[in-house]
C-alpha cells in the first residue's frame, strides 16, 4: 500500500466518513423502507449506537410508525446486509 492510500484511509477513519456514508444511504432509502405515505411526514435524522432517530411531523405518523417498528428494523437490516439498527426512536419535529 502506498503512502497516499494510507493517508486517505486514516482520514476516512478519523472523520468517520464510513458512518456518515451509511447514514446518507439510509436517508435515501427511507422512502423504500416505509413507503410513500409514511415518508411524507417522517425522515431519518441520525443513527447513533444502532439506534435510528426519526423525525415525524405529526403524532398520527408516530403511531403508525410505532406499530410498524419491528418490520422497519428488519427491512433496514435486510437492505444493509448487516444488523445496523436495533432500536428506533420517533420524535416530533
XYZ file of N, CA, C and O in Angstrom:
372
model
N 0.854 -1.174 0.000
C 0.000 0.000 0.000
C 0.900 1.237 0.000
O 1.832 1.347 0.779
N 0.600 2.171 -0.868
C 1.435 3.368 -0.920
C 0.997 4.379 0.138
O -0.036 4.253 0.771
N 1.810 5.386 0.319
C 1.610 6.372 1.384
C 0.296 7.150 1.210
O -0.390 7.445 2.189
N -0.077 7.456 -0.023
C -1.318 8.204 -0.264
C -2.523 7.375 0.174
O -3.437 7.886 0.821
N -2.530 6.098 -0.147
C -3.625 5.223 0.270
C -3.732 5.151 1.785
O -4.829 5.155 2.348
N -2.591 5.107 2.447
C -2.580 5.065 3.909
C -3.144 6.346 4.500
O -3.918 6.312 5.464
N -2.766 7.475 3.940
C -3.255 8.769 4.421
C -4.768 8.865 4.227
O -5.498 9.277 5.133
N -5.242 8.466 3.056
C -6.684 8.511 2.781
C -7.433 7.618 3.769
O -8.466 8.013 4.321
N -6.924 6.434 4.017
C -7.559 5.520 4.966
C -7.611 6.113 6.371
O -8.625 6.017 7.061
N -6.539 6.777 6.786
C -6.509 7.414 8.109
C -7.529 8.551 8.201
O -8.191 8.716 9.227
N -7.636 9.347 7.155
C -8.590 10.460 7.146
C -10.022 9.922 7.214
O -10.855 10.446 7.966
N -10.313 8.870 6.447
C -11.648 8.263 6.468
C -11.992 7.789 7.867
O -13.092 8.022 8.369
N -11.064 7.132 8.531
C -11.307 6.644 9.895
C -11.442 7.799 10.878
O -12.324 7.802 11.735
N -10.571 8.799 10.767
C -10.571 9.917 11.712
C -11.893 10.680 11.683
O -12.445 11.040 12.721
N -12.387 10.952 10.508
C -13.606 11.760 10.386
C -14.868 10.912 10.254
O -15.943 11.432 10.004
N -14.730 9.610 10.431
C -15.866 8.684 10.455
C -16.726 8.800 9.194
O -17.958 8.797 9.254
N -16.066 8.891 8.032
C -16.781 9.020 6.771
C -17.634 7.799 6.459
O -18.681 7.920 5.843
N -17.195 6.625 6.883
C -17.976 5.421 6.613
C -19.345 5.504 7.287
O -20.360 5.172 6.688
N -19.361 5.954 8.526
C -20.636 6.092 9.245
C -21.518 7.134 8.562
O -22.716 6.923 8.362
N -20.931 8.254 8.179
C -21.694 9.313 7.521
C -22.224 8.851 6.169
O -23.334 9.207 5.781
N -21.441 8.029 5.490
C -21.880 7.494 4.204
C -23.070 6.556 4.400
O -24.037 6.598 3.647
N -23.021 5.724 5.442
C -24.146 4.826 5.734
C -25.398 5.620 6.094
O -26.496 5.292 5.653
N -25.237 6.663 6.901
C -26.391 7.493 7.262
C -27.019 8.102 6.012
O -28.243 8.115 5.875
N -26.187 8.599 5.122
C -26.703 9.195 3.882
C -27.441 8.151 3.051
O -28.500 8.439 2.482
N -26.921 6.934 3.018
C -27.568 5.862 2.262
C -28.949 5.570 2.837
O -29.923 5.437 2.105
N -29.053 5.494 4.169
C -30.339 5.176 4.776
C -31.324 6.319 4.641
O -32.530 6.085 4.560
N -30.857 7.536 4.605
C -31.769 8.660 4.359
C -32.363 8.550 2.957
O -33.518 8.864 2.738
N -31.545 8.078 2.018
C -32.014 7.919 0.645
C -33.012 6.775 0.512
O -33.971 6.874 -0.252
N -32.811 5.685 1.248
C -33.689 4.522 1.105
C -34.875 4.552 2.069
O -35.687 3.631 2.063
N -34.982 5.597 2.888
C -36.085 5.682 3.840
C -37.434 5.519 3.135
O -38.318 4.811 3.606
N -37.573 6.154 1.983
C -38.812 6.062 1.199
C -39.113 4.608 0.853
O -40.253 4.152 0.996
N -38.111 3.869 0.422
C -38.314 2.463 0.071
C -38.673 1.622 1.287
O -39.442 0.675 1.192
N -38.122 1.966 2.427
C -38.336 1.183 3.643
C -39.742 1.391 4.191
O -40.423 0.429 4.538
N -40.207 2.638 4.274
C -41.507 2.910 4.913
C -42.636 3.185 3.925
O -43.797 3.194 4.322
N -42.307 3.433 2.681
C -43.339 3.708 1.681
C -43.657 5.191 1.572
O -43.302 5.992 2.437
N -44.348 5.540 0.492
C -44.667 6.947 0.179
C -45.444 7.646 1.290
O -45.114 8.754 1.687
N -46.491 6.991 1.763
C -47.392 7.622 2.731
C -46.653 8.025 4.009
O -46.768 9.162 4.471
N -45.887 7.096 4.584
C -45.186 7.388 5.835
C -43.973 8.292 5.626
O -43.620 9.076 6.504
N -43.354 8.192 4.470
C -42.180 9.031 4.193
C -42.553 10.504 4.044
O -41.710 11.376 4.254
N -43.817 10.785 3.733
C -44.249 12.179 3.574
C -44.128 12.971 4.867
O -43.894 14.165 4.850
N -44.310 12.308 5.997
C -44.241 13.026 7.265
C -43.197 12.456 8.233
O -43.264 12.683 9.434
N -42.211 11.748 7.694
C -41.131 11.246 8.547
C -39.810 11.284 7.792
O -39.787 11.202 6.570
N -38.728 11.427 8.532
C -37.406 11.399 7.916
C -36.377 10.945 8.942
O -36.481 11.259 10.131
N -35.405 10.204 8.454
C -34.330 9.731 9.308
C -33.451 10.915 9.680
O -32.969 11.629 8.819
N -33.273 11.141 10.961
C -32.477 12.263 11.442
C -31.018 11.869 11.643
O -30.111 12.501 11.121
N -30.794 10.804 12.441
C -29.423 10.364 12.692
C -29.415 8.922 13.155
O -30.452 8.347 13.493
N -28.220 8.349 13.167
C -28.002 6.997 13.652
C -26.925 7.075 14.723
O -25.866 7.660 14.503
N -27.206 6.504 15.885
C -26.225 6.509 16.966
C -26.383 5.230 17.776
O -27.487 4.930 18.246
N -25.295 4.501 17.932
C -25.289 3.263 18.725
C -26.402 2.301 18.324
O -27.147 1.813 19.162
N -26.517 2.056 17.032
C -27.521 1.141 16.469
C -28.953 1.581 16.769
O -29.883 0.780 16.787
N -29.133 2.873 17.019
C -30.461 3.444 17.224
C -30.708 4.479 16.136
O -29.875 5.351 15.905
N -31.833 4.362 15.457
C -32.229 5.328 14.441
C -33.154 6.342 15.090
O -34.088 5.973 15.807
N -32.907 7.601 14.829
C -33.751 8.692 15.322
C -34.499 9.249 14.119
O -33.890 9.691 13.156
N -35.825 9.194 14.203
C -36.668 9.579 13.080
C -37.548 10.749 13.495
O -38.229 10.690 14.515
N -37.513 11.817 12.710
C -38.382 12.968 12.944
C -39.707 12.752 12.220
O -39.727 12.311 11.069
N -40.789 13.079 12.905
C -42.134 12.994 12.327
C -42.813 14.348 12.474
O -42.574 15.058 13.446
N -43.676 14.650 11.519
C -44.350 15.946 11.556
C -45.719 15.891 12.230
O -46.322 16.931 12.441
N -46.200 14.681 12.548
C -47.473 14.600 13.271
C -47.529 13.337 14.130
O -46.828 12.363 13.890
N -48.379 13.385 15.141
C -48.470 12.279 16.096
C -49.094 11.029 15.484
O -48.763 9.911 15.878
N -49.969 11.208 14.521
C -50.562 10.054 13.847
C -49.474 9.247 13.132
O -49.485 8.017 13.156
N -48.554 9.954 12.529
C -47.433 9.297 11.859
C -46.579 8.506 12.828
O -46.156 7.384 12.531
N -46.341 9.075 13.996
C -45.569 8.370 15.018
C -46.288 7.089 15.421
O -45.661 6.029 15.550
N -47.597 7.159 15.602
C -48.364 5.970 15.990
C -48.270 4.878 14.931
O -48.045 3.709 15.239
N -48.425 5.266 13.669
C -48.325 4.288 12.581
C -46.939 3.658 12.531
O -46.808 2.443 12.384
N -45.918 4.508 12.636
C -44.550 4.005 12.577
C -44.234 3.110 13.771
O -43.522 2.106 13.628
N -44.749 3.442 14.944
C -44.524 2.604 16.130
C -45.095 1.203 15.927
O -44.484 0.216 16.335
N -46.256 1.127 15.301
C -46.862 -0.175 15.034
C -46.022 -1.003 14.057
O -46.016 -2.227 14.116
N -45.324 -0.312 13.167
C -44.520 -0.988 12.143
C -43.042 -1.123 12.525
O -42.243 -1.594 11.728
N -42.693 -0.699 13.722
C -41.288 -0.650 14.134
C -40.530 -1.964 13.895
O -39.447 -1.938 13.293
N -41.045 -3.131 14.305
C -40.289 -4.373 14.064
C -40.033 -4.639 12.575
O -38.931 -5.036 12.186
N -41.047 -4.373 11.743
C -40.879 -4.581 10.304
C -39.883 -3.582 9.708
O -39.103 -3.941 8.825
N -39.914 -2.352 10.182
C -38.978 -1.333 9.691
C -37.552 -1.732 10.045
O -36.649 -1.664 9.207
N -37.333 -2.157 11.280
C -36.000 -2.582 11.713
C -35.511 -3.742 10.848
O -34.372 -3.731 10.362
N -36.377 -4.738 10.644
C -35.999 -5.892 9.817
C -35.641 -5.474 8.395
O -34.652 -5.945 7.826
N -36.439 -4.583 7.831
C -36.205 -4.161 6.443
C -34.907 -3.357 6.317
O -34.154 -3.539 5.368
N -34.639 -2.475 7.270
C -33.396 -1.697 7.239
C -32.193 -2.629 7.326
O -31.224 -2.492 6.572
N -32.258 -3.590 8.239
C -31.148 -4.534 8.387
C -30.992 -5.399 7.136
O -29.876 -5.716 6.735
N -32.108 -5.742 6.520
C -32.065 -6.524 5.282
C -31.405 -5.727 4.152
O -30.554 -6.238 3.433
N -31.797 -4.473 4.023
C -31.239 -3.610 2.974
C -29.732 -3.428 3.167
O -28.963 -3.427 2.208
N -29.302 -3.304 4.422
C -27.887 -3.052 4.689
C -27.039 -4.317 4.613
O -25.832 -4.234 4.463
N -27.671 -5.470 4.759
C -26.910 -6.708 4.742
C -26.234 -7.024 6.064
O -25.441 -7.952 6.159
N -26.518 -6.231 7.082
C -25.970 -6.453 8.415
C -26.905 -5.818 9.440
O -27.784 -5.038 9.094
N -26.707 -6.150 10.711
C -27.576 -5.605 11.761
C -27.062 -4.218 12.154
O -26.191 -4.081 12.994
N -27.634 -3.206 11.524
C -27.206 -1.828 11.783
C -28.144 -1.090 12.723
O -27.795 -0.044 13.246
N -29.344 -1.634 12.913
C -30.317 -0.966 13.780
C -30.952 -1.983 14.726
O -31.307 -3.078 14.324
N -31.039 -1.586 15.985
C -31.715 -2.399 16.996
C -32.930 -1.681 17.565
O -33.869 -2.319 18.009
N -32.885 -0.350 17.553
C -33.973 0.456 18.106
C -34.283 1.613 17.169
O -33.422 2.071 16.430
N -35.505 2.100 17.270
C -35.894 3.318 16.560
C -36.623 4.211 17.551
O -37.506 3.750 18.281
N -36.237 5.475 17.585
C -36.936 6.486 18.392
C -37.590 7.471 17.443
O -36.944 7.997 16.539
N -38.872 7.711 17.655
C -39.613 8.661 16.839
C -39.799 9.945 17.627
O -40.201 9.925 18.784
N -39.482 11.063 16.998
C -39.510 12.368 17.652
C -40.369 13.328 16.837
O -40.328 13.330 15.620
N -41.133 14.160 17.537
C -41.915 15.195 16.849
C -40.962 16.285 16.363
O -40.081 16.715 17.092
N -41.198 16.725 15.166
C -40.354 17.752 14.563
C -40.990 19.110 14.748
O -42.158 19.280 14.697
